[in-house]
Short mmCIF file of C-alpha atoms and ligand atoms in Angstrom, two decimals:
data_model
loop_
_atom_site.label_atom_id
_atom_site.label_comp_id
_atom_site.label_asym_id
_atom_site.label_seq_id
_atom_site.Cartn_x
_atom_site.Cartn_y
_atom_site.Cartn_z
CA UNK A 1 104.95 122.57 99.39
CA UNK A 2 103.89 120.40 96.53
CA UNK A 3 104.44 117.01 97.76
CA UNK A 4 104.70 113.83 94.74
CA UNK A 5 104.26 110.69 95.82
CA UNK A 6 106.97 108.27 93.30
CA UNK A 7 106.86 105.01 95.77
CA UNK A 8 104.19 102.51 94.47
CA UNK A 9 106.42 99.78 94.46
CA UNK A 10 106.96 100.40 98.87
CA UNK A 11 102.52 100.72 98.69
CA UNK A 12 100.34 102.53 97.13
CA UNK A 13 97.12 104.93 98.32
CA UNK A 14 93.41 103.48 98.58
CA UNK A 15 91.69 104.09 95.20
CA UNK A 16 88.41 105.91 96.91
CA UNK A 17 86.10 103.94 95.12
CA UNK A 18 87.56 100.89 97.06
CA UNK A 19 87.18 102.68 100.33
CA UNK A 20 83.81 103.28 99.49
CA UNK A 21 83.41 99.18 99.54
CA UNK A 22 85.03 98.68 102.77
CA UNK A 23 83.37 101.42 105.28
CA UNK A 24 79.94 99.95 105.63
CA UNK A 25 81.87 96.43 106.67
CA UNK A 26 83.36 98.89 109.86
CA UNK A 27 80.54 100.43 111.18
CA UNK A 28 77.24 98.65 109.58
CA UNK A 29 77.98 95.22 108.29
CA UNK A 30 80.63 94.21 111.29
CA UNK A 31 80.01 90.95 112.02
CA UNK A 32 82.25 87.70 112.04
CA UNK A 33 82.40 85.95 108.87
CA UNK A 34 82.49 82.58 110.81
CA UNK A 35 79.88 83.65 113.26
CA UNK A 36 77.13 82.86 110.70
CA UNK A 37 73.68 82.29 113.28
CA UNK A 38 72.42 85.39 112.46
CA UNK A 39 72.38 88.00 109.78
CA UNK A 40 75.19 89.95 110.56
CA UNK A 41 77.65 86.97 110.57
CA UNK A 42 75.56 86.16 107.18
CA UNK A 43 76.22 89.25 105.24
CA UNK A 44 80.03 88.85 106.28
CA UNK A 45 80.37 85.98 104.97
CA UNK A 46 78.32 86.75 101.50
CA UNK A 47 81.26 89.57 101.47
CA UNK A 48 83.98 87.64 102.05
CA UNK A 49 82.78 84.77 99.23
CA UNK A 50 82.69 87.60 96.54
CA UNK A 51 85.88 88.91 97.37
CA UNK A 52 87.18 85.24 96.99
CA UNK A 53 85.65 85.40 93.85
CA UNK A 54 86.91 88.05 92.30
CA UNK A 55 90.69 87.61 94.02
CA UNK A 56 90.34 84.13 92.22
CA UNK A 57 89.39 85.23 89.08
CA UNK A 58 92.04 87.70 88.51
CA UNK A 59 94.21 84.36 88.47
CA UNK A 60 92.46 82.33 86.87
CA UNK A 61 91.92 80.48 90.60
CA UNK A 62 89.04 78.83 91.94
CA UNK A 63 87.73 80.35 94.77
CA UNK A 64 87.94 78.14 97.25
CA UNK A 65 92.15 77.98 96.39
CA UNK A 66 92.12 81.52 97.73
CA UNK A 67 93.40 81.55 101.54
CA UNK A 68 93.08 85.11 103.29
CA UNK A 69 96.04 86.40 104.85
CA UNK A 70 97.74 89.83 106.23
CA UNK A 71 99.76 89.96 103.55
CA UNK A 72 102.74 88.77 101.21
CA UNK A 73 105.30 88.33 104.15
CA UNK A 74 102.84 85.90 105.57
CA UNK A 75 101.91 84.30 102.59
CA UNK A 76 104.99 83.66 101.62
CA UNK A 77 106.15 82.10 105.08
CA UNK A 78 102.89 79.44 104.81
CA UNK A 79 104.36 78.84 101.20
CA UNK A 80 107.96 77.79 102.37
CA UNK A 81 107.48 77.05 106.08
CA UNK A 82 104.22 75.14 105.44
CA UNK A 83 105.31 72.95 102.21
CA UNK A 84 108.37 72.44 103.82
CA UNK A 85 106.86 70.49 106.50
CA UNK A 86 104.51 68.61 104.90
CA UNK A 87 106.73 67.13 102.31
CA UNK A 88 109.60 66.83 104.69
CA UNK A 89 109.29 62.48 104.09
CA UNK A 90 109.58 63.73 100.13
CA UNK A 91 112.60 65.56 100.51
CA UNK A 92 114.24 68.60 102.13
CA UNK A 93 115.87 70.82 99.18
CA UNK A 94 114.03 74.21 97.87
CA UNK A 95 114.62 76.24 95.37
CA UNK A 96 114.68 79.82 95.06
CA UNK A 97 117.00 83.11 94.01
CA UNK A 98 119.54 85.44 95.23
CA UNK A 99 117.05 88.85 94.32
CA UNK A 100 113.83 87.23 96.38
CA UNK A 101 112.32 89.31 99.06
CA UNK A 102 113.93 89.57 102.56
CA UNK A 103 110.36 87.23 103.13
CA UNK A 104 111.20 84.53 100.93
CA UNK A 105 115.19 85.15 101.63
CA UNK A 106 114.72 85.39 105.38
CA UNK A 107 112.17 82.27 105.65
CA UNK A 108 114.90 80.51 103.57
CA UNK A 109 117.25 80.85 106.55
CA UNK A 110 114.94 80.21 108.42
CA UNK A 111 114.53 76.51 107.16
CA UNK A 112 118.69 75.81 106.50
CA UNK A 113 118.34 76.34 110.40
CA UNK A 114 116.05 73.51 111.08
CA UNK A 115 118.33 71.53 108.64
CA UNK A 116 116.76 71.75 104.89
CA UNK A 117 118.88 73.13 102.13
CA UNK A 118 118.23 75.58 100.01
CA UNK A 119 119.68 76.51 97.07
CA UNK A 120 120.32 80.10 95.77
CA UNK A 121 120.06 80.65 91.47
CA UNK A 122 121.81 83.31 90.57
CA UNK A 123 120.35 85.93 87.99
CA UNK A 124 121.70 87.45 84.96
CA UNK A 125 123.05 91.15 84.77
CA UNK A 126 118.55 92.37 84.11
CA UNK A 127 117.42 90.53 87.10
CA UNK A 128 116.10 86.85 84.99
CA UNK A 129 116.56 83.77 86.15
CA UNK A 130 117.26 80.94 83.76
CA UNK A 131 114.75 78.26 83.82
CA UNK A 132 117.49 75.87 82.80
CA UNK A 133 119.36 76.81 85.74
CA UNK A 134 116.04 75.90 87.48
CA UNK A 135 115.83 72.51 86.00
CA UNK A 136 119.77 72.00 86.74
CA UNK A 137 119.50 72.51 90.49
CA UNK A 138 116.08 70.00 91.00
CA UNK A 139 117.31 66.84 92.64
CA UNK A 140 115.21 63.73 93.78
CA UNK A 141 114.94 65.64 97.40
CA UNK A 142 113.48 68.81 95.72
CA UNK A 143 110.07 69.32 97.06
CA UNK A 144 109.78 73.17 96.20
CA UNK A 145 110.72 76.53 94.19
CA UNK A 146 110.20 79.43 94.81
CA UNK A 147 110.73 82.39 92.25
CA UNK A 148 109.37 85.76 92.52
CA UNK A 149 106.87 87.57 89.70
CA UNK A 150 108.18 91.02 89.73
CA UNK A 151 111.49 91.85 91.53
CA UNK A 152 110.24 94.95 93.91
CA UNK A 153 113.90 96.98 93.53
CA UNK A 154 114.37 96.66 89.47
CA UNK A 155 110.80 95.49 88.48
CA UNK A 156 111.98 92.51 86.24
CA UNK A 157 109.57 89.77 85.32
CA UNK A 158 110.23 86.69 85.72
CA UNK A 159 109.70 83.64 83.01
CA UNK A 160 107.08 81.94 84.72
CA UNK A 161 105.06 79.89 82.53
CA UNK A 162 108.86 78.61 81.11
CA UNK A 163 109.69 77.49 84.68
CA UNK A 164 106.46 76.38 85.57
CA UNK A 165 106.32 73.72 82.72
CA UNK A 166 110.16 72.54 84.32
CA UNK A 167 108.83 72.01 87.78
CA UNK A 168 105.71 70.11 86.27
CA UNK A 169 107.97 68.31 84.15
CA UNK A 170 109.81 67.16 87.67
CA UNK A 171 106.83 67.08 89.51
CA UNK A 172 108.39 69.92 92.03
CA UNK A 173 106.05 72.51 93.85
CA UNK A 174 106.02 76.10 92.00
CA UNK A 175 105.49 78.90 94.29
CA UNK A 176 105.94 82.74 93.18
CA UNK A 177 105.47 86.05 95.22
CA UNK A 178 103.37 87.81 93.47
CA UNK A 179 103.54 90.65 95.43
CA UNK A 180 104.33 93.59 93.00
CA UNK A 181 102.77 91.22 89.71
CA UNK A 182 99.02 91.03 90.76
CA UNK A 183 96.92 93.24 89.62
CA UNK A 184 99.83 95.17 87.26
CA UNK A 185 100.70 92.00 84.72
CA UNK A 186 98.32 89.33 83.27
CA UNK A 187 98.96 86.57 85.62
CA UNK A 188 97.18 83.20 85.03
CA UNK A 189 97.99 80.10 87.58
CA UNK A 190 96.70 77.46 85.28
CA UNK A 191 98.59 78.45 82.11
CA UNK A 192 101.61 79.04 84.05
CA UNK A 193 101.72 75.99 86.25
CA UNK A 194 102.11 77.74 89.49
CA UNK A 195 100.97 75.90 92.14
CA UNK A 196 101.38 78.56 95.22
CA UNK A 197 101.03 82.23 94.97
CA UNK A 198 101.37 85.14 97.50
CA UNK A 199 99.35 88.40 97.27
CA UNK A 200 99.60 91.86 98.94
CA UNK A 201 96.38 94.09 98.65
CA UNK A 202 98.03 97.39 99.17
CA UNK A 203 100.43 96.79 96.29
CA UNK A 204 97.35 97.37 93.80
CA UNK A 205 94.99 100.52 95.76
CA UNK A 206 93.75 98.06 98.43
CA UNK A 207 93.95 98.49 102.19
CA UNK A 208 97.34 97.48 103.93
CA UNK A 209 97.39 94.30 106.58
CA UNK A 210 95.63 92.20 104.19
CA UNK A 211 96.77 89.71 101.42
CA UNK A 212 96.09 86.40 99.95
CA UNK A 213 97.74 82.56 99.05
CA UNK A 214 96.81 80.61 96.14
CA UNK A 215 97.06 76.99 96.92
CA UNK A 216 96.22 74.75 94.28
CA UNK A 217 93.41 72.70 94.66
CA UNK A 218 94.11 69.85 92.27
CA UNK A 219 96.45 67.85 89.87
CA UNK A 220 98.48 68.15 92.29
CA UNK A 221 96.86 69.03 95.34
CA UNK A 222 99.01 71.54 97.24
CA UNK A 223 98.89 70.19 101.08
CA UNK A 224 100.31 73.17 103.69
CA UNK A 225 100.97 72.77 107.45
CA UNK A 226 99.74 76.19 109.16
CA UNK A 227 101.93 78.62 110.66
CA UNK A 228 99.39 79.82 112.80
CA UNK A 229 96.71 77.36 114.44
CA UNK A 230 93.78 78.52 116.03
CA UNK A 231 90.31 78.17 115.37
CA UNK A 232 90.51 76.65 111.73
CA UNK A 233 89.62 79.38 109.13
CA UNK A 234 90.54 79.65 105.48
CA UNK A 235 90.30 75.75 105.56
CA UNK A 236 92.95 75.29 108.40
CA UNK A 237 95.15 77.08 106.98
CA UNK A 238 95.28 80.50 108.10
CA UNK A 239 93.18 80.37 111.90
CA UNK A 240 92.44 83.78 112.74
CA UNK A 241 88.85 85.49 112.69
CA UNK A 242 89.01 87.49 108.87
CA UNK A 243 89.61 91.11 108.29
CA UNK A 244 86.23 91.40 106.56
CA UNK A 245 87.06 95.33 105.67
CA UNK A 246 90.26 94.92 104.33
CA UNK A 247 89.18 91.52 102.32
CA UNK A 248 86.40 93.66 100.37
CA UNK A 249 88.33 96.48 99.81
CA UNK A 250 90.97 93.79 98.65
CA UNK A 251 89.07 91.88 96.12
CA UNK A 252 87.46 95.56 94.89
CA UNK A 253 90.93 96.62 94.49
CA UNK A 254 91.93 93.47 92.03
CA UNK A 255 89.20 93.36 90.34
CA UNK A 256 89.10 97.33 89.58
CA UNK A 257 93.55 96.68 88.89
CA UNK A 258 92.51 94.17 86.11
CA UNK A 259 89.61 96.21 84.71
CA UNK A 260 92.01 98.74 84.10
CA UNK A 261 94.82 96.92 83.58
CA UNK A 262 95.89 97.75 80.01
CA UNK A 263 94.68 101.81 80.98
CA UNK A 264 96.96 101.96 83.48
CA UNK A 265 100.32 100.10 81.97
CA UNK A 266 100.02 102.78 79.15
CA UNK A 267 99.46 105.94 81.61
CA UNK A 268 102.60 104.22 83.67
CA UNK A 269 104.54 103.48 80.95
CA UNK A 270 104.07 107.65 79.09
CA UNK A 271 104.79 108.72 82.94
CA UNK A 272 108.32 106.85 82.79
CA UNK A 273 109.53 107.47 79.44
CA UNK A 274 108.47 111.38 79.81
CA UNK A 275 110.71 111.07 83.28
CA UNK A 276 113.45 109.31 81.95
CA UNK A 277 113.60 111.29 78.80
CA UNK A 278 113.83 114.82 80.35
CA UNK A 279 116.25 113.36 83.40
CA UNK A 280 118.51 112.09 79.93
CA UNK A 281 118.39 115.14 78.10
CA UNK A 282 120.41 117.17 81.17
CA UNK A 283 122.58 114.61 82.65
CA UNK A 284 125.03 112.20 80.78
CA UNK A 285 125.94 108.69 81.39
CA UNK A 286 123.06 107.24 83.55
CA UNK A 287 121.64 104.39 83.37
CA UNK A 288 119.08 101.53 84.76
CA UNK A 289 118.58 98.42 86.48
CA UNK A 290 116.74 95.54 85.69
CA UNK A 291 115.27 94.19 81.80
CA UNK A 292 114.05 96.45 79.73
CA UNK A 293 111.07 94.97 78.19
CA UNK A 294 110.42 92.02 80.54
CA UNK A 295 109.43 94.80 83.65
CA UNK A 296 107.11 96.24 85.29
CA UNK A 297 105.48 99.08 83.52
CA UNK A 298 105.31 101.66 86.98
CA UNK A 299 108.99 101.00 88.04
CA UNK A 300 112.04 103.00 87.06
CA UNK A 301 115.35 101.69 88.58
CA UNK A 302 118.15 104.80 87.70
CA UNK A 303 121.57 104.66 88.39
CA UNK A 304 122.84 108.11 88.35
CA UNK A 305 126.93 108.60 88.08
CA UNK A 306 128.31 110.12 91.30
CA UNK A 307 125.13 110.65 92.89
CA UNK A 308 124.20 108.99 96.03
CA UNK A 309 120.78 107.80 95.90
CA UNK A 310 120.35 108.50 99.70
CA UNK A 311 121.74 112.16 99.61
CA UNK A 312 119.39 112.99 96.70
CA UNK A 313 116.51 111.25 98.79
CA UNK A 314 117.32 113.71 101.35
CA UNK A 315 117.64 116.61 99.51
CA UNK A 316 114.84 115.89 96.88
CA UNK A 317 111.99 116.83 100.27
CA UNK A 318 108.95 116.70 98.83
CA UNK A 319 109.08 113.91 96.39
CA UNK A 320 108.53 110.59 97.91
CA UNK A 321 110.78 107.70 96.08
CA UNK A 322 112.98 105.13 97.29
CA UNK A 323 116.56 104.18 96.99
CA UNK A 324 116.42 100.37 97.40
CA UNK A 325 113.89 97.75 98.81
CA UNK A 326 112.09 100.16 101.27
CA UNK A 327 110.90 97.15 103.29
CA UNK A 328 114.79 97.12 103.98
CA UNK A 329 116.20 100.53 103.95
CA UNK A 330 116.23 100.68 107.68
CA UNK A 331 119.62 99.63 106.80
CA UNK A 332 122.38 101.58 104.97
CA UNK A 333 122.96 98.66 103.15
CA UNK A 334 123.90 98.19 99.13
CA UNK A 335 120.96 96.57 98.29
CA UNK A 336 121.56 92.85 97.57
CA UNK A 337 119.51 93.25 94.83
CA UNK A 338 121.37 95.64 92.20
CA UNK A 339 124.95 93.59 93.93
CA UNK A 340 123.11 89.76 92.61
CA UNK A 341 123.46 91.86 89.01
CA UNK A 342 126.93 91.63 88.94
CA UNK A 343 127.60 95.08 89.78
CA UNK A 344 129.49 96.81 92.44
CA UNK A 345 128.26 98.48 95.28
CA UNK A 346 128.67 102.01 94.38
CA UNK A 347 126.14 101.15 91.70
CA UNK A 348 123.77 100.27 94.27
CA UNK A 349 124.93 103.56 96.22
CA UNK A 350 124.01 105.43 93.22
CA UNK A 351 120.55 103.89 92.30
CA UNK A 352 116.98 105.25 92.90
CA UNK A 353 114.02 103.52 92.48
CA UNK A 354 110.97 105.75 91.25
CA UNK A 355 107.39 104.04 90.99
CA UNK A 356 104.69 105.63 89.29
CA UNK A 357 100.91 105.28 89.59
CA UNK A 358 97.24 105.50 88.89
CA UNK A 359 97.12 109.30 90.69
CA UNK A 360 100.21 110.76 89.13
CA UNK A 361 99.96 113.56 87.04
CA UNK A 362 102.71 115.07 83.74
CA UNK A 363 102.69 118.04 86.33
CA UNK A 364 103.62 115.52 89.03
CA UNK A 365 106.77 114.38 87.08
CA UNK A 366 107.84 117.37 85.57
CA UNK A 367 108.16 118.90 89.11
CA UNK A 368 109.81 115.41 89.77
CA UNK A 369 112.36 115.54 86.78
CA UNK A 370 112.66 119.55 87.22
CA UNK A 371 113.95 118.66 90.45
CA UNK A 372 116.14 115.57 90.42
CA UNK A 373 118.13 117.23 87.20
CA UNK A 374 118.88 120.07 89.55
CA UNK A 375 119.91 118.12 92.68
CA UNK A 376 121.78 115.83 90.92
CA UNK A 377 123.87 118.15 89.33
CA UNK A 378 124.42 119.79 92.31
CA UNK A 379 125.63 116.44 93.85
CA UNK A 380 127.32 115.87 90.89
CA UNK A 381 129.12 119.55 91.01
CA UNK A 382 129.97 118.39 94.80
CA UNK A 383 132.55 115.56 94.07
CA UNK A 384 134.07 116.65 90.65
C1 LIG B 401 108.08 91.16 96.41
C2 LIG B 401 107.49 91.42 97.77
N1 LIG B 401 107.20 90.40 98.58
C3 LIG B 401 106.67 90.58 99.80
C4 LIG B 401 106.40 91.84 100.27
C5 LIG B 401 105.77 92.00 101.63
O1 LIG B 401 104.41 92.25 101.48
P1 LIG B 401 103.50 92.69 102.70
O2 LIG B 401 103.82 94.12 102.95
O3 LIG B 401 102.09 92.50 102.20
O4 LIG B 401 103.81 91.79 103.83
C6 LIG B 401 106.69 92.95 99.47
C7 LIG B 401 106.48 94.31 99.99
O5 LIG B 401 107.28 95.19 99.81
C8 LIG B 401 107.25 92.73 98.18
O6 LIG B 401 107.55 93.75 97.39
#
């Protein structure tokens, strides 16, 4: 059995030349990056400050704004949790939207428990968020929003040097999740005014457990109360003695994902439009989520006419893609993402998201397309 991986947006595999970085740092080079009396401690630490580097520079960062972490889901709970109480004399209102991950969403809740309030923007029928809307819902007590890069379900991009010049204009915090933009769209934190950022390495061919804040250094200076407390690493921030493996393989990975950057978006983008094209040619009336320029070039979100997304999952075997949020599709639920688009929920019944990437091959999507045209119809022959 032929097996295709389509599910880069859920993670992706380790490009080998980035586990080539990170197995010396298991076996040879394994000592404590804040255990610096000696050599090994030493060379940890040399590691760790070049992978700072380069994570940095793929932003256009600083590296000492970079703050290790084990991923977006953490990063994104310093970013609301940790802002949140160290501008609670400022004000208690944040900022985000109805399609944010269930780690923004969920943190959200979270802090409406412990008596902030949080406001939900709605988003238009592609997933974008109006900065207008943004600069309508800021009040005196705003102290933060939060609005996400790339949407992980329908890959939309959002506007965020437009809303980055409103919350600088109101002198309001501007965090994004970055999870699924890093290392796949030009991203720049200086030109777009964003003053938090959360990173995932194994969104971009890194290793999984690890990811990365940006907190802005300066003008303003972006002050965070820890989540976790400990022994005072990543400047008090994040305690916890560093994954020194899975922070090289992390800043090899960015680096290597801008590099190739412009390589890649065109090999994602021909591996989507040959997809879409033959799925089009053999079955009428589908159609897809999210913008269609403003997106991420890897992500396809289809909505297929009487066609469940999970029975074709289950029937498709050996092709790996997802049919919502996968960090959510534990649950049979329609996901809230497509529903926040105005549609009903047999539309989010009926979507499947396919994600492309660096290792997929035409052969890989013509056995793909070869295959979802036949199950489909099949599906499709089922109800009519
Ligand atoms: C937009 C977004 N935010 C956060 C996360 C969580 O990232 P991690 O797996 O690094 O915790 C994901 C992963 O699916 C994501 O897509």
């Amino acid at each position: 059995m032929s097996f295709v991986y389509l599910d880069h947006n859920a993670t992706t595999p380790i490009d080998p030349r980035v586990l080539e970085k990170m197995l010396p740092y298991f076996t040879q080079v394994y000592g404590n990056a804040a255990s610096v009396d000696h050599e090994f401690g030493h060379q940890a630490l040399e590691a760790v400050n070049l992978a700072r580097e380069q994570i940095a520079a793929a932003i256009n960062a600083e590296p000492d704004e970079i703050i290790f972490t084990s991923g977006a889901t953490e990063s994104d709970n310093i970013a609301l949790l940790g802002v949140a109480e160290k501008y609670a004399r400022k004000g208690d209102h944040i900022i985000t939207c109805v399609t944010e991950h269930k780690a923004v969403l969920d943190t959200c809740a979270r802090l409406e428990r412990l008596g902030k309030r949080v406001t939900y923007l709605p988003v238009d029928q592609y997933g974008l968020v109006d900065p207008e809307d943004v600069r309508r819902a800021i009040t005196p007590q705003t102290i933060l929003v939060s609005i996400m890069a790339a949407n992980n379900e329908i890959g939309t991009l959002a506007p965020l040097a437009e809303i980055g010049q409103v919350t600088r204009e109101h002198g309001v915090l501007f965090h994004t999740d970055a999870a699924q933009a890093v290392g796949h769209v030009p991203l720049d934190v200086k030109a777009m005014n964003i003053d938090i950022l959360s990173m995932s390495a194994h969104k971009m061919y890194g290793p999984k457990g690890v990811g990365a804040l940006y907190r802005r250094r300066s003008n303003p200076r972006v002050l965070l109360e820890p989540v976790i407390y400990g022994g005072g690493h990543e400047r008090g921030i994040r305690s916890g003695t560093l994954n020194v493996p899975g922070i090289v393989g992390f800043g090899e990975a960015l680096e290597i994902a801008v590099n190739e950057m412009e390589v890649y978006t065109l090999h994602s983008r021909n591996l989507i439009s040959h997809l879409l094209s033959q799925i089009e040619l053999e079955i009428k009336g589908i159609s897809l989520n999210g913008h269609s320029v403003l997106r991420l070039p890897h992500n396809l979100s289809l909505v297929i006419p009487g066609v469940e997304g999970k029975a074709l999952s289950v029937r498709l075997g050996d092709i790996a893609l997802s049919t919502g949020s996968a960090c959510t599709s534990a649950k049979v639920e329609p996901s809230h993402v497509i529903q926040a688009l105005g549609f009903d929920s047999s539309r989010a019944h009926n979507t499947i998201r396919i994600s492309v990437g660096r290792f997929n091959k035409i052969d890989d999507i013509n056995y793909a397309a070869k295959k979802i045209i036949k199950e489909a119809k099949l599906l499709q022959a089922l109800i009519s």
